[in-house]
GROMACS .gro file of N, CA and C in nm:
model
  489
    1UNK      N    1 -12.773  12.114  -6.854
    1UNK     CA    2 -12.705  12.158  -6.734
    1UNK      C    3 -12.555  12.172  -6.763
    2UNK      N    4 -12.481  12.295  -6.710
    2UNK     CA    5 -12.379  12.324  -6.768
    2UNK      C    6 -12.234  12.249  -6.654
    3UNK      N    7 -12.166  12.174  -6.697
    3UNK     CA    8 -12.102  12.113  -6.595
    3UNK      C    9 -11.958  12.202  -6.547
    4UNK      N   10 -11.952  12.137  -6.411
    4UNK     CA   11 -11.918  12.201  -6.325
    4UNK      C   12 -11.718  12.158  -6.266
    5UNK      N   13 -11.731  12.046  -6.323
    5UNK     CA   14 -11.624  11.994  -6.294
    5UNK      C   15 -11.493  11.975  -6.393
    6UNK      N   16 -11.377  12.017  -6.271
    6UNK     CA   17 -11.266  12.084  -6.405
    6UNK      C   18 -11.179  11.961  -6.442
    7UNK      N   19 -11.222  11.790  -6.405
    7UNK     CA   20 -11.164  11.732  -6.471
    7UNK      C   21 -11.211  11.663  -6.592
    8UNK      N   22 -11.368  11.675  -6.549
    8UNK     CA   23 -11.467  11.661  -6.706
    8UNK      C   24 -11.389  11.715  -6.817
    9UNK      N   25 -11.358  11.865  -6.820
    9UNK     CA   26 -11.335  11.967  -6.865
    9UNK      C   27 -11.197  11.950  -6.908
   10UNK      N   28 -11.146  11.874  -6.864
   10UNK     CA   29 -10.967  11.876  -6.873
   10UNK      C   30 -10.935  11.761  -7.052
   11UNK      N   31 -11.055  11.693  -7.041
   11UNK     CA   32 -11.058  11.590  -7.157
   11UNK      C   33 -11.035  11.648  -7.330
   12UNK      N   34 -10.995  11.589  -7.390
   12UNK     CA   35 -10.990  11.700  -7.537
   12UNK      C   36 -11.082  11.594  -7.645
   13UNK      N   37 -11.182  11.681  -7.690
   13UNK     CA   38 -11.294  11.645  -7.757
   13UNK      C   39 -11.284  11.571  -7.879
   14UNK      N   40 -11.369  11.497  -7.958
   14UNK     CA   41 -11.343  11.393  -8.040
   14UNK      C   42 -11.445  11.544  -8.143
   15UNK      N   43 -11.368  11.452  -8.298
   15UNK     CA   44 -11.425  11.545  -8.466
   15UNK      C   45 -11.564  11.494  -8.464
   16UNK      N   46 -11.675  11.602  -8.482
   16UNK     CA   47 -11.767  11.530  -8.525
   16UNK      C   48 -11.787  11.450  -8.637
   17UNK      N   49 -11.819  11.360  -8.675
   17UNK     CA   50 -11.810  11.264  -8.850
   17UNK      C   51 -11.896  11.346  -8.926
   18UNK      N   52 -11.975  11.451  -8.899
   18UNK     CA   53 -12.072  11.487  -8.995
   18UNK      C   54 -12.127  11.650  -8.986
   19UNK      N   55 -12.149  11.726  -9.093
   19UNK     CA   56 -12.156  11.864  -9.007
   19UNK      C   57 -12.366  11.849  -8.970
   20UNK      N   58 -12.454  11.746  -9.004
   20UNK     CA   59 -12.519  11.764  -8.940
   20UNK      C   60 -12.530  11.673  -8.822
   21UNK      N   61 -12.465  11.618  -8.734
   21UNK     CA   62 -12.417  11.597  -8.602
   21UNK      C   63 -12.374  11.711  -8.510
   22UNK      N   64 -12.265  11.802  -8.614
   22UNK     CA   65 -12.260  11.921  -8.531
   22UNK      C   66 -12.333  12.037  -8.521
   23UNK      N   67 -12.432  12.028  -8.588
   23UNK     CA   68 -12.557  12.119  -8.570
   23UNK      C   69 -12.658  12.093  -8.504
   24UNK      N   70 -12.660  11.967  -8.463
   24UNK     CA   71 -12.756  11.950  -8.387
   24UNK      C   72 -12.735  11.931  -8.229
   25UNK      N   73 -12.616  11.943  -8.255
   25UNK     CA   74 -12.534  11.992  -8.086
   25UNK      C   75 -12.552  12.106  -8.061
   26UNK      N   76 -12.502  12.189  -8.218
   26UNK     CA   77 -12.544  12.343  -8.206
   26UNK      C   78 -12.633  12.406  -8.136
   27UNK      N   79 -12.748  12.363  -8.145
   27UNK     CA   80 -12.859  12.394  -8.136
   27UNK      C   81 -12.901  12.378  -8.004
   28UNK      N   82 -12.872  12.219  -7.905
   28UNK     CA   83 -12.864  12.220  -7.760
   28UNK      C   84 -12.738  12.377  -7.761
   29UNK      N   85 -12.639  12.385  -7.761
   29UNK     CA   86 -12.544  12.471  -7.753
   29UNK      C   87 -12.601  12.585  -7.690
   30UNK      N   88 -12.691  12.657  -7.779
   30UNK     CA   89 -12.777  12.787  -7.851
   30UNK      C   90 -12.879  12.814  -7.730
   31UNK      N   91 -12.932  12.686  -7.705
   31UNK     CA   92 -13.056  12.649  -7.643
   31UNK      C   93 -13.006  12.688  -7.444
   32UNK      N   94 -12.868  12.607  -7.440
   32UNK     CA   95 -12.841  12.625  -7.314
   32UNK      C   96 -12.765  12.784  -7.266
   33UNK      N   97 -12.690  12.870  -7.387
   33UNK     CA   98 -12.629  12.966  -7.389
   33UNK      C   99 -12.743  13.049  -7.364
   34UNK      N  100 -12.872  13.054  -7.451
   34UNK     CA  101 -12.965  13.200  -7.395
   34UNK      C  102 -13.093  13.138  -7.270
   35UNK      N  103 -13.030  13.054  -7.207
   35UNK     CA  104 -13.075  12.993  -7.058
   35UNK      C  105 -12.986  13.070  -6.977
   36UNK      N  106 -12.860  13.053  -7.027
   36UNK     CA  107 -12.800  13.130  -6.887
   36UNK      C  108 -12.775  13.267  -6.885
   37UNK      N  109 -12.817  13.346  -6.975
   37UNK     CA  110 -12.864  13.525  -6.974
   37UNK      C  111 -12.732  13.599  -6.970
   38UNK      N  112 -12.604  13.509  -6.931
   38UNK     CA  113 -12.471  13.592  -6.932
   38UNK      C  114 -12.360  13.535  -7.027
   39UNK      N  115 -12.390  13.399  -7.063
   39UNK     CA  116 -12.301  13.398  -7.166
   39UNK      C  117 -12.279  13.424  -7.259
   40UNK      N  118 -12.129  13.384  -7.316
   40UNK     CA  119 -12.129  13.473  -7.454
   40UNK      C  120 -12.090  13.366  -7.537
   41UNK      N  121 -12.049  13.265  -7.517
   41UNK     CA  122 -11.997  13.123  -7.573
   41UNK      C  123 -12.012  13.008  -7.504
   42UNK      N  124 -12.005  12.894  -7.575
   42UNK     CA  125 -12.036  12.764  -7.491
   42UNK      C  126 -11.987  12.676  -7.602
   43UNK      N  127 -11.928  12.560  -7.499
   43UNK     CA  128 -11.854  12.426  -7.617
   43UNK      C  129 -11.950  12.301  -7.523
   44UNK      N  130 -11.949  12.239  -7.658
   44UNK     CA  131 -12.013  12.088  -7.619
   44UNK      C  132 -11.986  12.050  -7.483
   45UNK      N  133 -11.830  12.002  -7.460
   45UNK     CA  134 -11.803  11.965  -7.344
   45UNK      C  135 -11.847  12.023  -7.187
   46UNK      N  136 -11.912  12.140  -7.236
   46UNK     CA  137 -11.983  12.183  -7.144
   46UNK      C  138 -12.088  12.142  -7.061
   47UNK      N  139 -12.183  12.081  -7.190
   47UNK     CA  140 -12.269  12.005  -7.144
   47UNK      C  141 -12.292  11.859  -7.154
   48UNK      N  142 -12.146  11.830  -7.163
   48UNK     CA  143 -12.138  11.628  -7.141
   48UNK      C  144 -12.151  11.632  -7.265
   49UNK      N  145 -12.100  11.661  -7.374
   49UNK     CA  146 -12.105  11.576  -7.518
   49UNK      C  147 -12.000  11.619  -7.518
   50UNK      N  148 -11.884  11.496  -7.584
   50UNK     CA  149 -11.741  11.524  -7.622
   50UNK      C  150 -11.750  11.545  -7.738
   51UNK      N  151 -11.728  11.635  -7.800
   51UNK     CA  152 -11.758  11.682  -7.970
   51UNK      C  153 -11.695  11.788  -8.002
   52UNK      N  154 -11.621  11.819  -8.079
   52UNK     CA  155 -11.573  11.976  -8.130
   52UNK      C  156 -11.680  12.051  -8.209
   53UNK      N  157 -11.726  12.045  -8.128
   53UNK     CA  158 -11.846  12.176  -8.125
   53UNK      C  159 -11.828  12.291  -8.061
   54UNK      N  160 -11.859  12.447  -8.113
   54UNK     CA  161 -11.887  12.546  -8.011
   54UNK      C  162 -11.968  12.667  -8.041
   55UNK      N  163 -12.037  12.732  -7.974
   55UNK     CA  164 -12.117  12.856  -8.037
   55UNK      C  165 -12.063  12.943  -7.950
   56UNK      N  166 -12.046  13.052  -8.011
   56UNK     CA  167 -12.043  13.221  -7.961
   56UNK      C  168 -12.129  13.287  -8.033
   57UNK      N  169 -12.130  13.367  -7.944
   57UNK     CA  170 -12.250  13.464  -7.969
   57UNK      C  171 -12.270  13.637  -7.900
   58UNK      N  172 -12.118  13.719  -7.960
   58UNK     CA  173 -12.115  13.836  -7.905
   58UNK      C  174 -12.191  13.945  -8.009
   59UNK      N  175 -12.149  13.954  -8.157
   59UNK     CA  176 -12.254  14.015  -8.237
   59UNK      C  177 -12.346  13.948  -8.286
   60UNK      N  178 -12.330  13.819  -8.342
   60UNK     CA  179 -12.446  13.705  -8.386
   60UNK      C  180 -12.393  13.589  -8.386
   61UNK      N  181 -12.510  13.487  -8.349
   61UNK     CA  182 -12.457  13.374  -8.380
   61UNK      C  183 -12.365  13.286  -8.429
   62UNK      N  184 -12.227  13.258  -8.404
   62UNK     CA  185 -12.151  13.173  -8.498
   62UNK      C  186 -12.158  13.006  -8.454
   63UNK      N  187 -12.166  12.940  -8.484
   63UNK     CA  188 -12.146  12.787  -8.465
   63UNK      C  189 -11.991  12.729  -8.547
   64UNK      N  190 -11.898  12.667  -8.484
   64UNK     CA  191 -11.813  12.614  -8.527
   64UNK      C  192 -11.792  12.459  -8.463
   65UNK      N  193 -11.801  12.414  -8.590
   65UNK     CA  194 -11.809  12.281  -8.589
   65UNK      C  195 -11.623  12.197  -8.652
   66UNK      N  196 -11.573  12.139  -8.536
   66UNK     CA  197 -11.456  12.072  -8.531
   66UNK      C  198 -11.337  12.183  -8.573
   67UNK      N  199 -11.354  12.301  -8.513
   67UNK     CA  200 -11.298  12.414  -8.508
   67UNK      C  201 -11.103  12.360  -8.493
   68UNK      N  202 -11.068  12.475  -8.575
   68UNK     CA  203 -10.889  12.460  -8.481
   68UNK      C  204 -10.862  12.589  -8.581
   69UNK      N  205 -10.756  12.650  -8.487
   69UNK     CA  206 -10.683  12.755  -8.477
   69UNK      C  207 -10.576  12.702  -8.576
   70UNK      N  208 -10.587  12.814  -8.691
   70UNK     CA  209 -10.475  12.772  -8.807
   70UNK      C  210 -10.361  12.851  -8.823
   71UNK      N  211 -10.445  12.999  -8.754
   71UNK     CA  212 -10.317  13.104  -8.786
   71UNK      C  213 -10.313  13.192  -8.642
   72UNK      N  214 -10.229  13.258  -8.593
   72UNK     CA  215 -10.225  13.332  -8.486
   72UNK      C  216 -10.102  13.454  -8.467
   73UNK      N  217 -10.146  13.544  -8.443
   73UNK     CA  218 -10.108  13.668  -8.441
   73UNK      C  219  -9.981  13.614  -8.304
   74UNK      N  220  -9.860  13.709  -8.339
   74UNK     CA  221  -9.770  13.711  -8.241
   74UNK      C  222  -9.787  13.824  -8.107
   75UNK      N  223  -9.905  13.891  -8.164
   75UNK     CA  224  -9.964  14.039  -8.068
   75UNK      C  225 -10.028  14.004  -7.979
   76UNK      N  226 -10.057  13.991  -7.876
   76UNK     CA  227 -10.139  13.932  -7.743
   76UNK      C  228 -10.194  14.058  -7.689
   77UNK      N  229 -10.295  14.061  -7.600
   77UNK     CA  230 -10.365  14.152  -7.546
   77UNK      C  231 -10.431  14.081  -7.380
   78UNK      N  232 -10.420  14.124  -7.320
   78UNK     CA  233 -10.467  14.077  -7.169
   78UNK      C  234 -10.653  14.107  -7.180
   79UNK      N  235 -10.705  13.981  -7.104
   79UNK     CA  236 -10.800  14.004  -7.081
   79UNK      C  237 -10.867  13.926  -6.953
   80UNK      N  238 -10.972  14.028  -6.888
   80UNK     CA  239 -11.027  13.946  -6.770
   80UNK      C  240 -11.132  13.799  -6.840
   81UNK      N  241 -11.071  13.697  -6.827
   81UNK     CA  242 -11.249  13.622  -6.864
   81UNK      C  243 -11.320  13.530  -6.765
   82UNK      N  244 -11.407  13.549  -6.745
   82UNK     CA  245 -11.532  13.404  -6.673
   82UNK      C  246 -11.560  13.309  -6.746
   83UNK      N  247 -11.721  13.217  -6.690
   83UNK     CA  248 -11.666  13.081  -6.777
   83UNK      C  249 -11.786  13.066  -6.693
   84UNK      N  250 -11.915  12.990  -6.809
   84UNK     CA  251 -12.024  12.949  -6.721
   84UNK      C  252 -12.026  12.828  -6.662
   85UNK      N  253 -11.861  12.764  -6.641
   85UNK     CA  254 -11.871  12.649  -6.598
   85UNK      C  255 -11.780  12.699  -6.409
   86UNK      N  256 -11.740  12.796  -6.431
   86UNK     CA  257 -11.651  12.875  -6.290
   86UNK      C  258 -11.794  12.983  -6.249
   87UNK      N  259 -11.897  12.936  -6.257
   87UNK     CA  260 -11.983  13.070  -6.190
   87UNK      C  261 -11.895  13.165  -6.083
   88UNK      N  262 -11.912  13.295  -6.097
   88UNK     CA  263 -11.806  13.431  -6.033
   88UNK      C  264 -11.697  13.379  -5.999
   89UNK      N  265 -11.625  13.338  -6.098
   89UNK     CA  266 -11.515  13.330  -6.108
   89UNK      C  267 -11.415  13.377  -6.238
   90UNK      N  268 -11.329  13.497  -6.204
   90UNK     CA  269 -11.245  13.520  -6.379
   90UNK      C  270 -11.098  13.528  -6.303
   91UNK      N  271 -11.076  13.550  -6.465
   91UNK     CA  272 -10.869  13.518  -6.445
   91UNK      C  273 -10.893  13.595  -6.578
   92UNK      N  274 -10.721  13.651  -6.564
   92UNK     CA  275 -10.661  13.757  -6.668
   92UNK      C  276 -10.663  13.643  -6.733
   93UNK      N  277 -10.632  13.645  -6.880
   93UNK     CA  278 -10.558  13.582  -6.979
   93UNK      C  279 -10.492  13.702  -7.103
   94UNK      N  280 -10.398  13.601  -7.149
   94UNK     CA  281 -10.325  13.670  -7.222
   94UNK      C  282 -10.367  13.590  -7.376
   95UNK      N  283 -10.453  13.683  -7.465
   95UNK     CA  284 -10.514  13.631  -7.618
   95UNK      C  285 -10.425  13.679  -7.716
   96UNK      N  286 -10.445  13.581  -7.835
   96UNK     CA  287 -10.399  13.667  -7.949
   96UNK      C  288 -10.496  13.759  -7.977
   97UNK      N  289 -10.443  13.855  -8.100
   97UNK     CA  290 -10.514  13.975  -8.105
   97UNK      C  291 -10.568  13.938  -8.243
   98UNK      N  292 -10.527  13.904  -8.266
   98UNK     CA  293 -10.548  13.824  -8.407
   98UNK      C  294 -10.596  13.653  -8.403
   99UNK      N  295 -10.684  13.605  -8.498
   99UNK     CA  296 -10.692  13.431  -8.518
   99UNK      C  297 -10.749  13.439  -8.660
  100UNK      N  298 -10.693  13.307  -8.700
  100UNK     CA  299 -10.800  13.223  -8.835
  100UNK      C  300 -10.799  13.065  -8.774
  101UNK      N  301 -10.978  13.082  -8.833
  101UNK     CA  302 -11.029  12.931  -8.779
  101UNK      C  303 -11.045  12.867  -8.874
  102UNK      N  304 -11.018  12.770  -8.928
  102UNK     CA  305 -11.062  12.668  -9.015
  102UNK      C  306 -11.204  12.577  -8.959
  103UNK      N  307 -11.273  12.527  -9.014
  103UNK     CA  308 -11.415  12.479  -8.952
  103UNK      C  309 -11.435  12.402  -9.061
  104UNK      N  310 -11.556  12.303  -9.006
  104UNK     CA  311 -11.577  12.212  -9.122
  104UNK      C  312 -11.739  12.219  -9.114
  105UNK      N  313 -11.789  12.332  -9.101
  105UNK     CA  314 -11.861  12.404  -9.135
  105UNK      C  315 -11.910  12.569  -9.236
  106UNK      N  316 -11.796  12.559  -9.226
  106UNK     CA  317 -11.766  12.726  -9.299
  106UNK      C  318 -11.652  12.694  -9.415
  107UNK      N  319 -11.730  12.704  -9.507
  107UNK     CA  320 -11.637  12.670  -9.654
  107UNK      C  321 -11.463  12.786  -9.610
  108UNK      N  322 -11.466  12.910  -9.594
  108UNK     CA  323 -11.357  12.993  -9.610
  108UNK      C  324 -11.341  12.991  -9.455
  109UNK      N  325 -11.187  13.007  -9.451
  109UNK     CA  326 -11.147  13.031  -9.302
  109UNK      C  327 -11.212  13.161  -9.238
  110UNK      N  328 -11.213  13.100  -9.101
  110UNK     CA  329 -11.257  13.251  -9.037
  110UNK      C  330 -11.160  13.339  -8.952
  111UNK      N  331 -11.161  13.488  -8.996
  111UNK     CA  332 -11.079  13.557  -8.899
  111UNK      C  333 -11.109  13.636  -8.789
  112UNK      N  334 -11.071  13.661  -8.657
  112UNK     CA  335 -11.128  13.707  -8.556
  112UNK      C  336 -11.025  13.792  -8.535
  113UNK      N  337 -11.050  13.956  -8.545
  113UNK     CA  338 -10.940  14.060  -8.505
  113UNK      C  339 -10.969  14.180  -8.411
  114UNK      N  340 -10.881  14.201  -8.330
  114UNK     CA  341 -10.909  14.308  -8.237
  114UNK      C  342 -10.877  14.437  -8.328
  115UNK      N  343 -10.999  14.515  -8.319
  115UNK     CA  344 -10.956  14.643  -8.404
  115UNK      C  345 -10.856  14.738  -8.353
  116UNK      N  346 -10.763  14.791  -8.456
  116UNK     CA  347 -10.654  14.882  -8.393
  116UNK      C  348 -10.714  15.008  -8.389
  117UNK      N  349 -10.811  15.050  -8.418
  117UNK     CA  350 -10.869  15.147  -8.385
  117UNK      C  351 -11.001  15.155  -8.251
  118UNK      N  352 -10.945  15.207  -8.103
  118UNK     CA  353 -11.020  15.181  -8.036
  118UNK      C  354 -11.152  15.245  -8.024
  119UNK      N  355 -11.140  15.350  -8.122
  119UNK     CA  356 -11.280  15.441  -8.087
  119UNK      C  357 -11.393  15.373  -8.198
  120UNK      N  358 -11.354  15.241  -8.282
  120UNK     CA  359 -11.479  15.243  -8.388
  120UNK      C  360 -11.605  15.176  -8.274
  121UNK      N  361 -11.678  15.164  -8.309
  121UNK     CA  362 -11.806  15.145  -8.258
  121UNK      C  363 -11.830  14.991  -8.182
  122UNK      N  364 -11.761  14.907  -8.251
  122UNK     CA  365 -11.747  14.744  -8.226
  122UNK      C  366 -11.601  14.730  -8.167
  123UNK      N  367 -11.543  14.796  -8.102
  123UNK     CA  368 -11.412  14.745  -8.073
  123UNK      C  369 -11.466  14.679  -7.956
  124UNK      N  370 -11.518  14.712  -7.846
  124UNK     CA  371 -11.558  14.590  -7.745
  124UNK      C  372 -11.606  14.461  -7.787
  125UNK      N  373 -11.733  14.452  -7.854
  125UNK     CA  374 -11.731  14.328  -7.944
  125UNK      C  375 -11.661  14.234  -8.004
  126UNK      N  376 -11.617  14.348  -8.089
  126UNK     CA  377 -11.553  14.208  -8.124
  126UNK      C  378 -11.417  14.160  -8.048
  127UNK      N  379 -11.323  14.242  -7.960
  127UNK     CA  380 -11.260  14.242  -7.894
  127UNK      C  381 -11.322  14.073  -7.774
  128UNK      N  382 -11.397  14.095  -7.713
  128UNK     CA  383 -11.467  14.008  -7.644
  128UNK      C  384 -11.491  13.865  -7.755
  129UNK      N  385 -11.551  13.864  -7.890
  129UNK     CA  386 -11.572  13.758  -7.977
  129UNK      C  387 -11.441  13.699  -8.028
  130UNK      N  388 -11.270  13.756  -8.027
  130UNK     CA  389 -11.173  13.712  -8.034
  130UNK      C  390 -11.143  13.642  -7.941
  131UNK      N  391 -11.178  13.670  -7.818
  131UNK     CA  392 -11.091  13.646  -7.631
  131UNK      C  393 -11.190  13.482  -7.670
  132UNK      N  394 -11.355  13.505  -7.708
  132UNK     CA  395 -11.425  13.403  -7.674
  132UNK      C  396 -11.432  13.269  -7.759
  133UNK      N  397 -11.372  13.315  -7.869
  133UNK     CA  398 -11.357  13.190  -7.977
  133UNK      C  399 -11.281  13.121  -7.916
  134UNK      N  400 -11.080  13.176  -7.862
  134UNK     CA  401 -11.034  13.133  -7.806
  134UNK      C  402 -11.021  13.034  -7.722
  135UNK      N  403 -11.113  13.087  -7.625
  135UNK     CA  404 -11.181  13.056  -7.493
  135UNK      C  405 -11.268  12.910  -7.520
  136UNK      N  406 -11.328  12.970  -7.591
  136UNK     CA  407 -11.434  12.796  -7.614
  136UNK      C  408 -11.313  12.672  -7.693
  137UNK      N  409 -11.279  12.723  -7.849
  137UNK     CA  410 -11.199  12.618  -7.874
  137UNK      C  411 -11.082  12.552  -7.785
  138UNK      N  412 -11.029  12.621  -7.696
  138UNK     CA  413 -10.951  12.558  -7.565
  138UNK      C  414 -11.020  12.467  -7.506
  139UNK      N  415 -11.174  12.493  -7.487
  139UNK     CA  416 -11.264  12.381  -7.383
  139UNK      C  417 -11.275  12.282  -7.475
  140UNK      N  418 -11.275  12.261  -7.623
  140UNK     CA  419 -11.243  12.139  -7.671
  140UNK      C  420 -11.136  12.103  -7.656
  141UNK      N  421 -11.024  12.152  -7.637
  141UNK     CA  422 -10.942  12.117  -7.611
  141UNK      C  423 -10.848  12.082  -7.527
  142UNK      N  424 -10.931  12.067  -7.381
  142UNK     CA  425 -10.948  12.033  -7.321
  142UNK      C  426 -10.837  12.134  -7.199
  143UNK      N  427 -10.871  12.261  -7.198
  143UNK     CA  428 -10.817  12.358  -7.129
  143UNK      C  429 -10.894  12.464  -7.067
  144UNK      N  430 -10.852  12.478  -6.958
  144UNK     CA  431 -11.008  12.596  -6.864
  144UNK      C  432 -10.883  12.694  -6.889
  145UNK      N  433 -10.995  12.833  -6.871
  145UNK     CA  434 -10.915  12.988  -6.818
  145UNK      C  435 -10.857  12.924  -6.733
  146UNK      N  436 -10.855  12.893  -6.642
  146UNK     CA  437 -10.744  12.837  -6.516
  146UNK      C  438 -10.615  12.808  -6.582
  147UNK      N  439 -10.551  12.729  -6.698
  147UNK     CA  440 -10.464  12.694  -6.729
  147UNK      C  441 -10.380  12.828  -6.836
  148UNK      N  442 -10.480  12.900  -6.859
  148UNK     CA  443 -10.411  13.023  -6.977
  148UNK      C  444 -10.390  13.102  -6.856
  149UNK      N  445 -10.415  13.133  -6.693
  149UNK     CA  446 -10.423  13.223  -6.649
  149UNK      C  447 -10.289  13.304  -6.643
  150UNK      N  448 -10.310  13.427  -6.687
  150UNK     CA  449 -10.190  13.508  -6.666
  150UNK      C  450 -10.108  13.605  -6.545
  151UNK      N  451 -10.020  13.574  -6.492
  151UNK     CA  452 -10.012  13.635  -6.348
  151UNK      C  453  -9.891  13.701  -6.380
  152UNK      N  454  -9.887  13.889  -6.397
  152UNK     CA  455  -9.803  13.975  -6.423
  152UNK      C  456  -9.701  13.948  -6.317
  153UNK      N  457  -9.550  13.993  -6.343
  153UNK     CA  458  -9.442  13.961  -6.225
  153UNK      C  459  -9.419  14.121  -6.174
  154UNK      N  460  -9.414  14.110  -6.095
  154UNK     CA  461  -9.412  14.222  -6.003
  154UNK      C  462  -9.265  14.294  -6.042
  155UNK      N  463  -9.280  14.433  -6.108
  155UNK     CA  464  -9.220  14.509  -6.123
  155UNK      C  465  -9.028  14.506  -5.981
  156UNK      N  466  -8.899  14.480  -6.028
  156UNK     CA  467  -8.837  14.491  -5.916
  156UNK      C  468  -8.720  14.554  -5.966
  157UNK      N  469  -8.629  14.635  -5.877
  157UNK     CA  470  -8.510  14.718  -5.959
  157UNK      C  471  -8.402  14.673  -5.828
  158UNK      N  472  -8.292  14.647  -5.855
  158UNK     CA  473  -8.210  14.623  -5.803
  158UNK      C  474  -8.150  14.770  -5.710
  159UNK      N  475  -8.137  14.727  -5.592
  159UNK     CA  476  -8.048  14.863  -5.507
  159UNK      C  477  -7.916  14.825  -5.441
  160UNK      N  478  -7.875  14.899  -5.497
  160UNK     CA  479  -7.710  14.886  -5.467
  160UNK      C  480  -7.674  14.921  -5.316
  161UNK      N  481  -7.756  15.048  -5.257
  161UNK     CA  482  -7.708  15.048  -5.119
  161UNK      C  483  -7.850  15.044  -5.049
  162UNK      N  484  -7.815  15.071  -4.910
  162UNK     CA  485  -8.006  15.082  -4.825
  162UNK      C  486  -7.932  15.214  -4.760
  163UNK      N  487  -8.032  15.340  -4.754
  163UNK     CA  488  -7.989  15.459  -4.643
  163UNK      C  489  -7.952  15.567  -4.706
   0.00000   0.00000   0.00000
């Protein structure tokens, strides 16, 4: 059951000691993600295990186990996201366009990039698998879309006279 409450959620997750500990979270992970038919990622803390664990799953399967963000692009890109813990609920956020993940599951770092070419075939994909890595390693870290939410400032020009 995917929890619901944003101070559960507010907590920042403990290293797993072992990468088969974090596979076998994985796997609940996996198990509860194609239960709910719309997600695209899910972190432990989701479902009551404090663990740096998380799976996405926009082109295939990835599992990252005690994940952290090593490198990050200075380029940001806005995006709407939800959250199967906010059922119909999204907020803009503002992502890098660029990441490398270090994992202690994946011998070589991993990189997640928004393609600068919008017409190739996967630019939604993976576009969405950048926003969602993001997205989950924050919930270990104990941060909802609520806290990245981005709220544009309203365009204003100064007028010198009225009439």
């Amino acid at each position: 059951m995917i929890i619901t409450d944003k101070d559960k959620l507010n907590i920042k997750c403990k290293n797993c000691k072992t990468i088969k500990e974090g596979e076998e979270i994985a796997v609940k992970l996996l198990d509860e993600l194609k239960e709910s038919k719309s997600g695209i990622g899910l972190a432990a803390n989701q479902i009551g295990i404090n663990k740096r664990v998380c799976v996405v799953n926009c082109k295939k399967p990835i599992v990252l186990i005690n994940p952290e963000i090593v490198e990050k692009s200075t380029e940001m890109f806005a995006f709407m996201e939800g959250c199967l813990s906010f059922p119909k609920q999204a907020v803009r956020t503002l992502r890098h366009k660029s990441i490398k993940v270090k994992t202690k599951n994946h011998k070589k770092t991993l990189e997640f990039t928004v393609p600068t070419d919008k017409t190739k075939s996967d630019f939604l994909l993976d576009s969405y698998e950048v926003a969602c890595v993001q997205h989950e390693i924050d919930h270990l870290d104990g941060i909802t879309m609520f806290d990245r939410e981005y709220k544009q400032e309203p365009w204003r020009r100064k007028i010198d006279k009225i009439g």
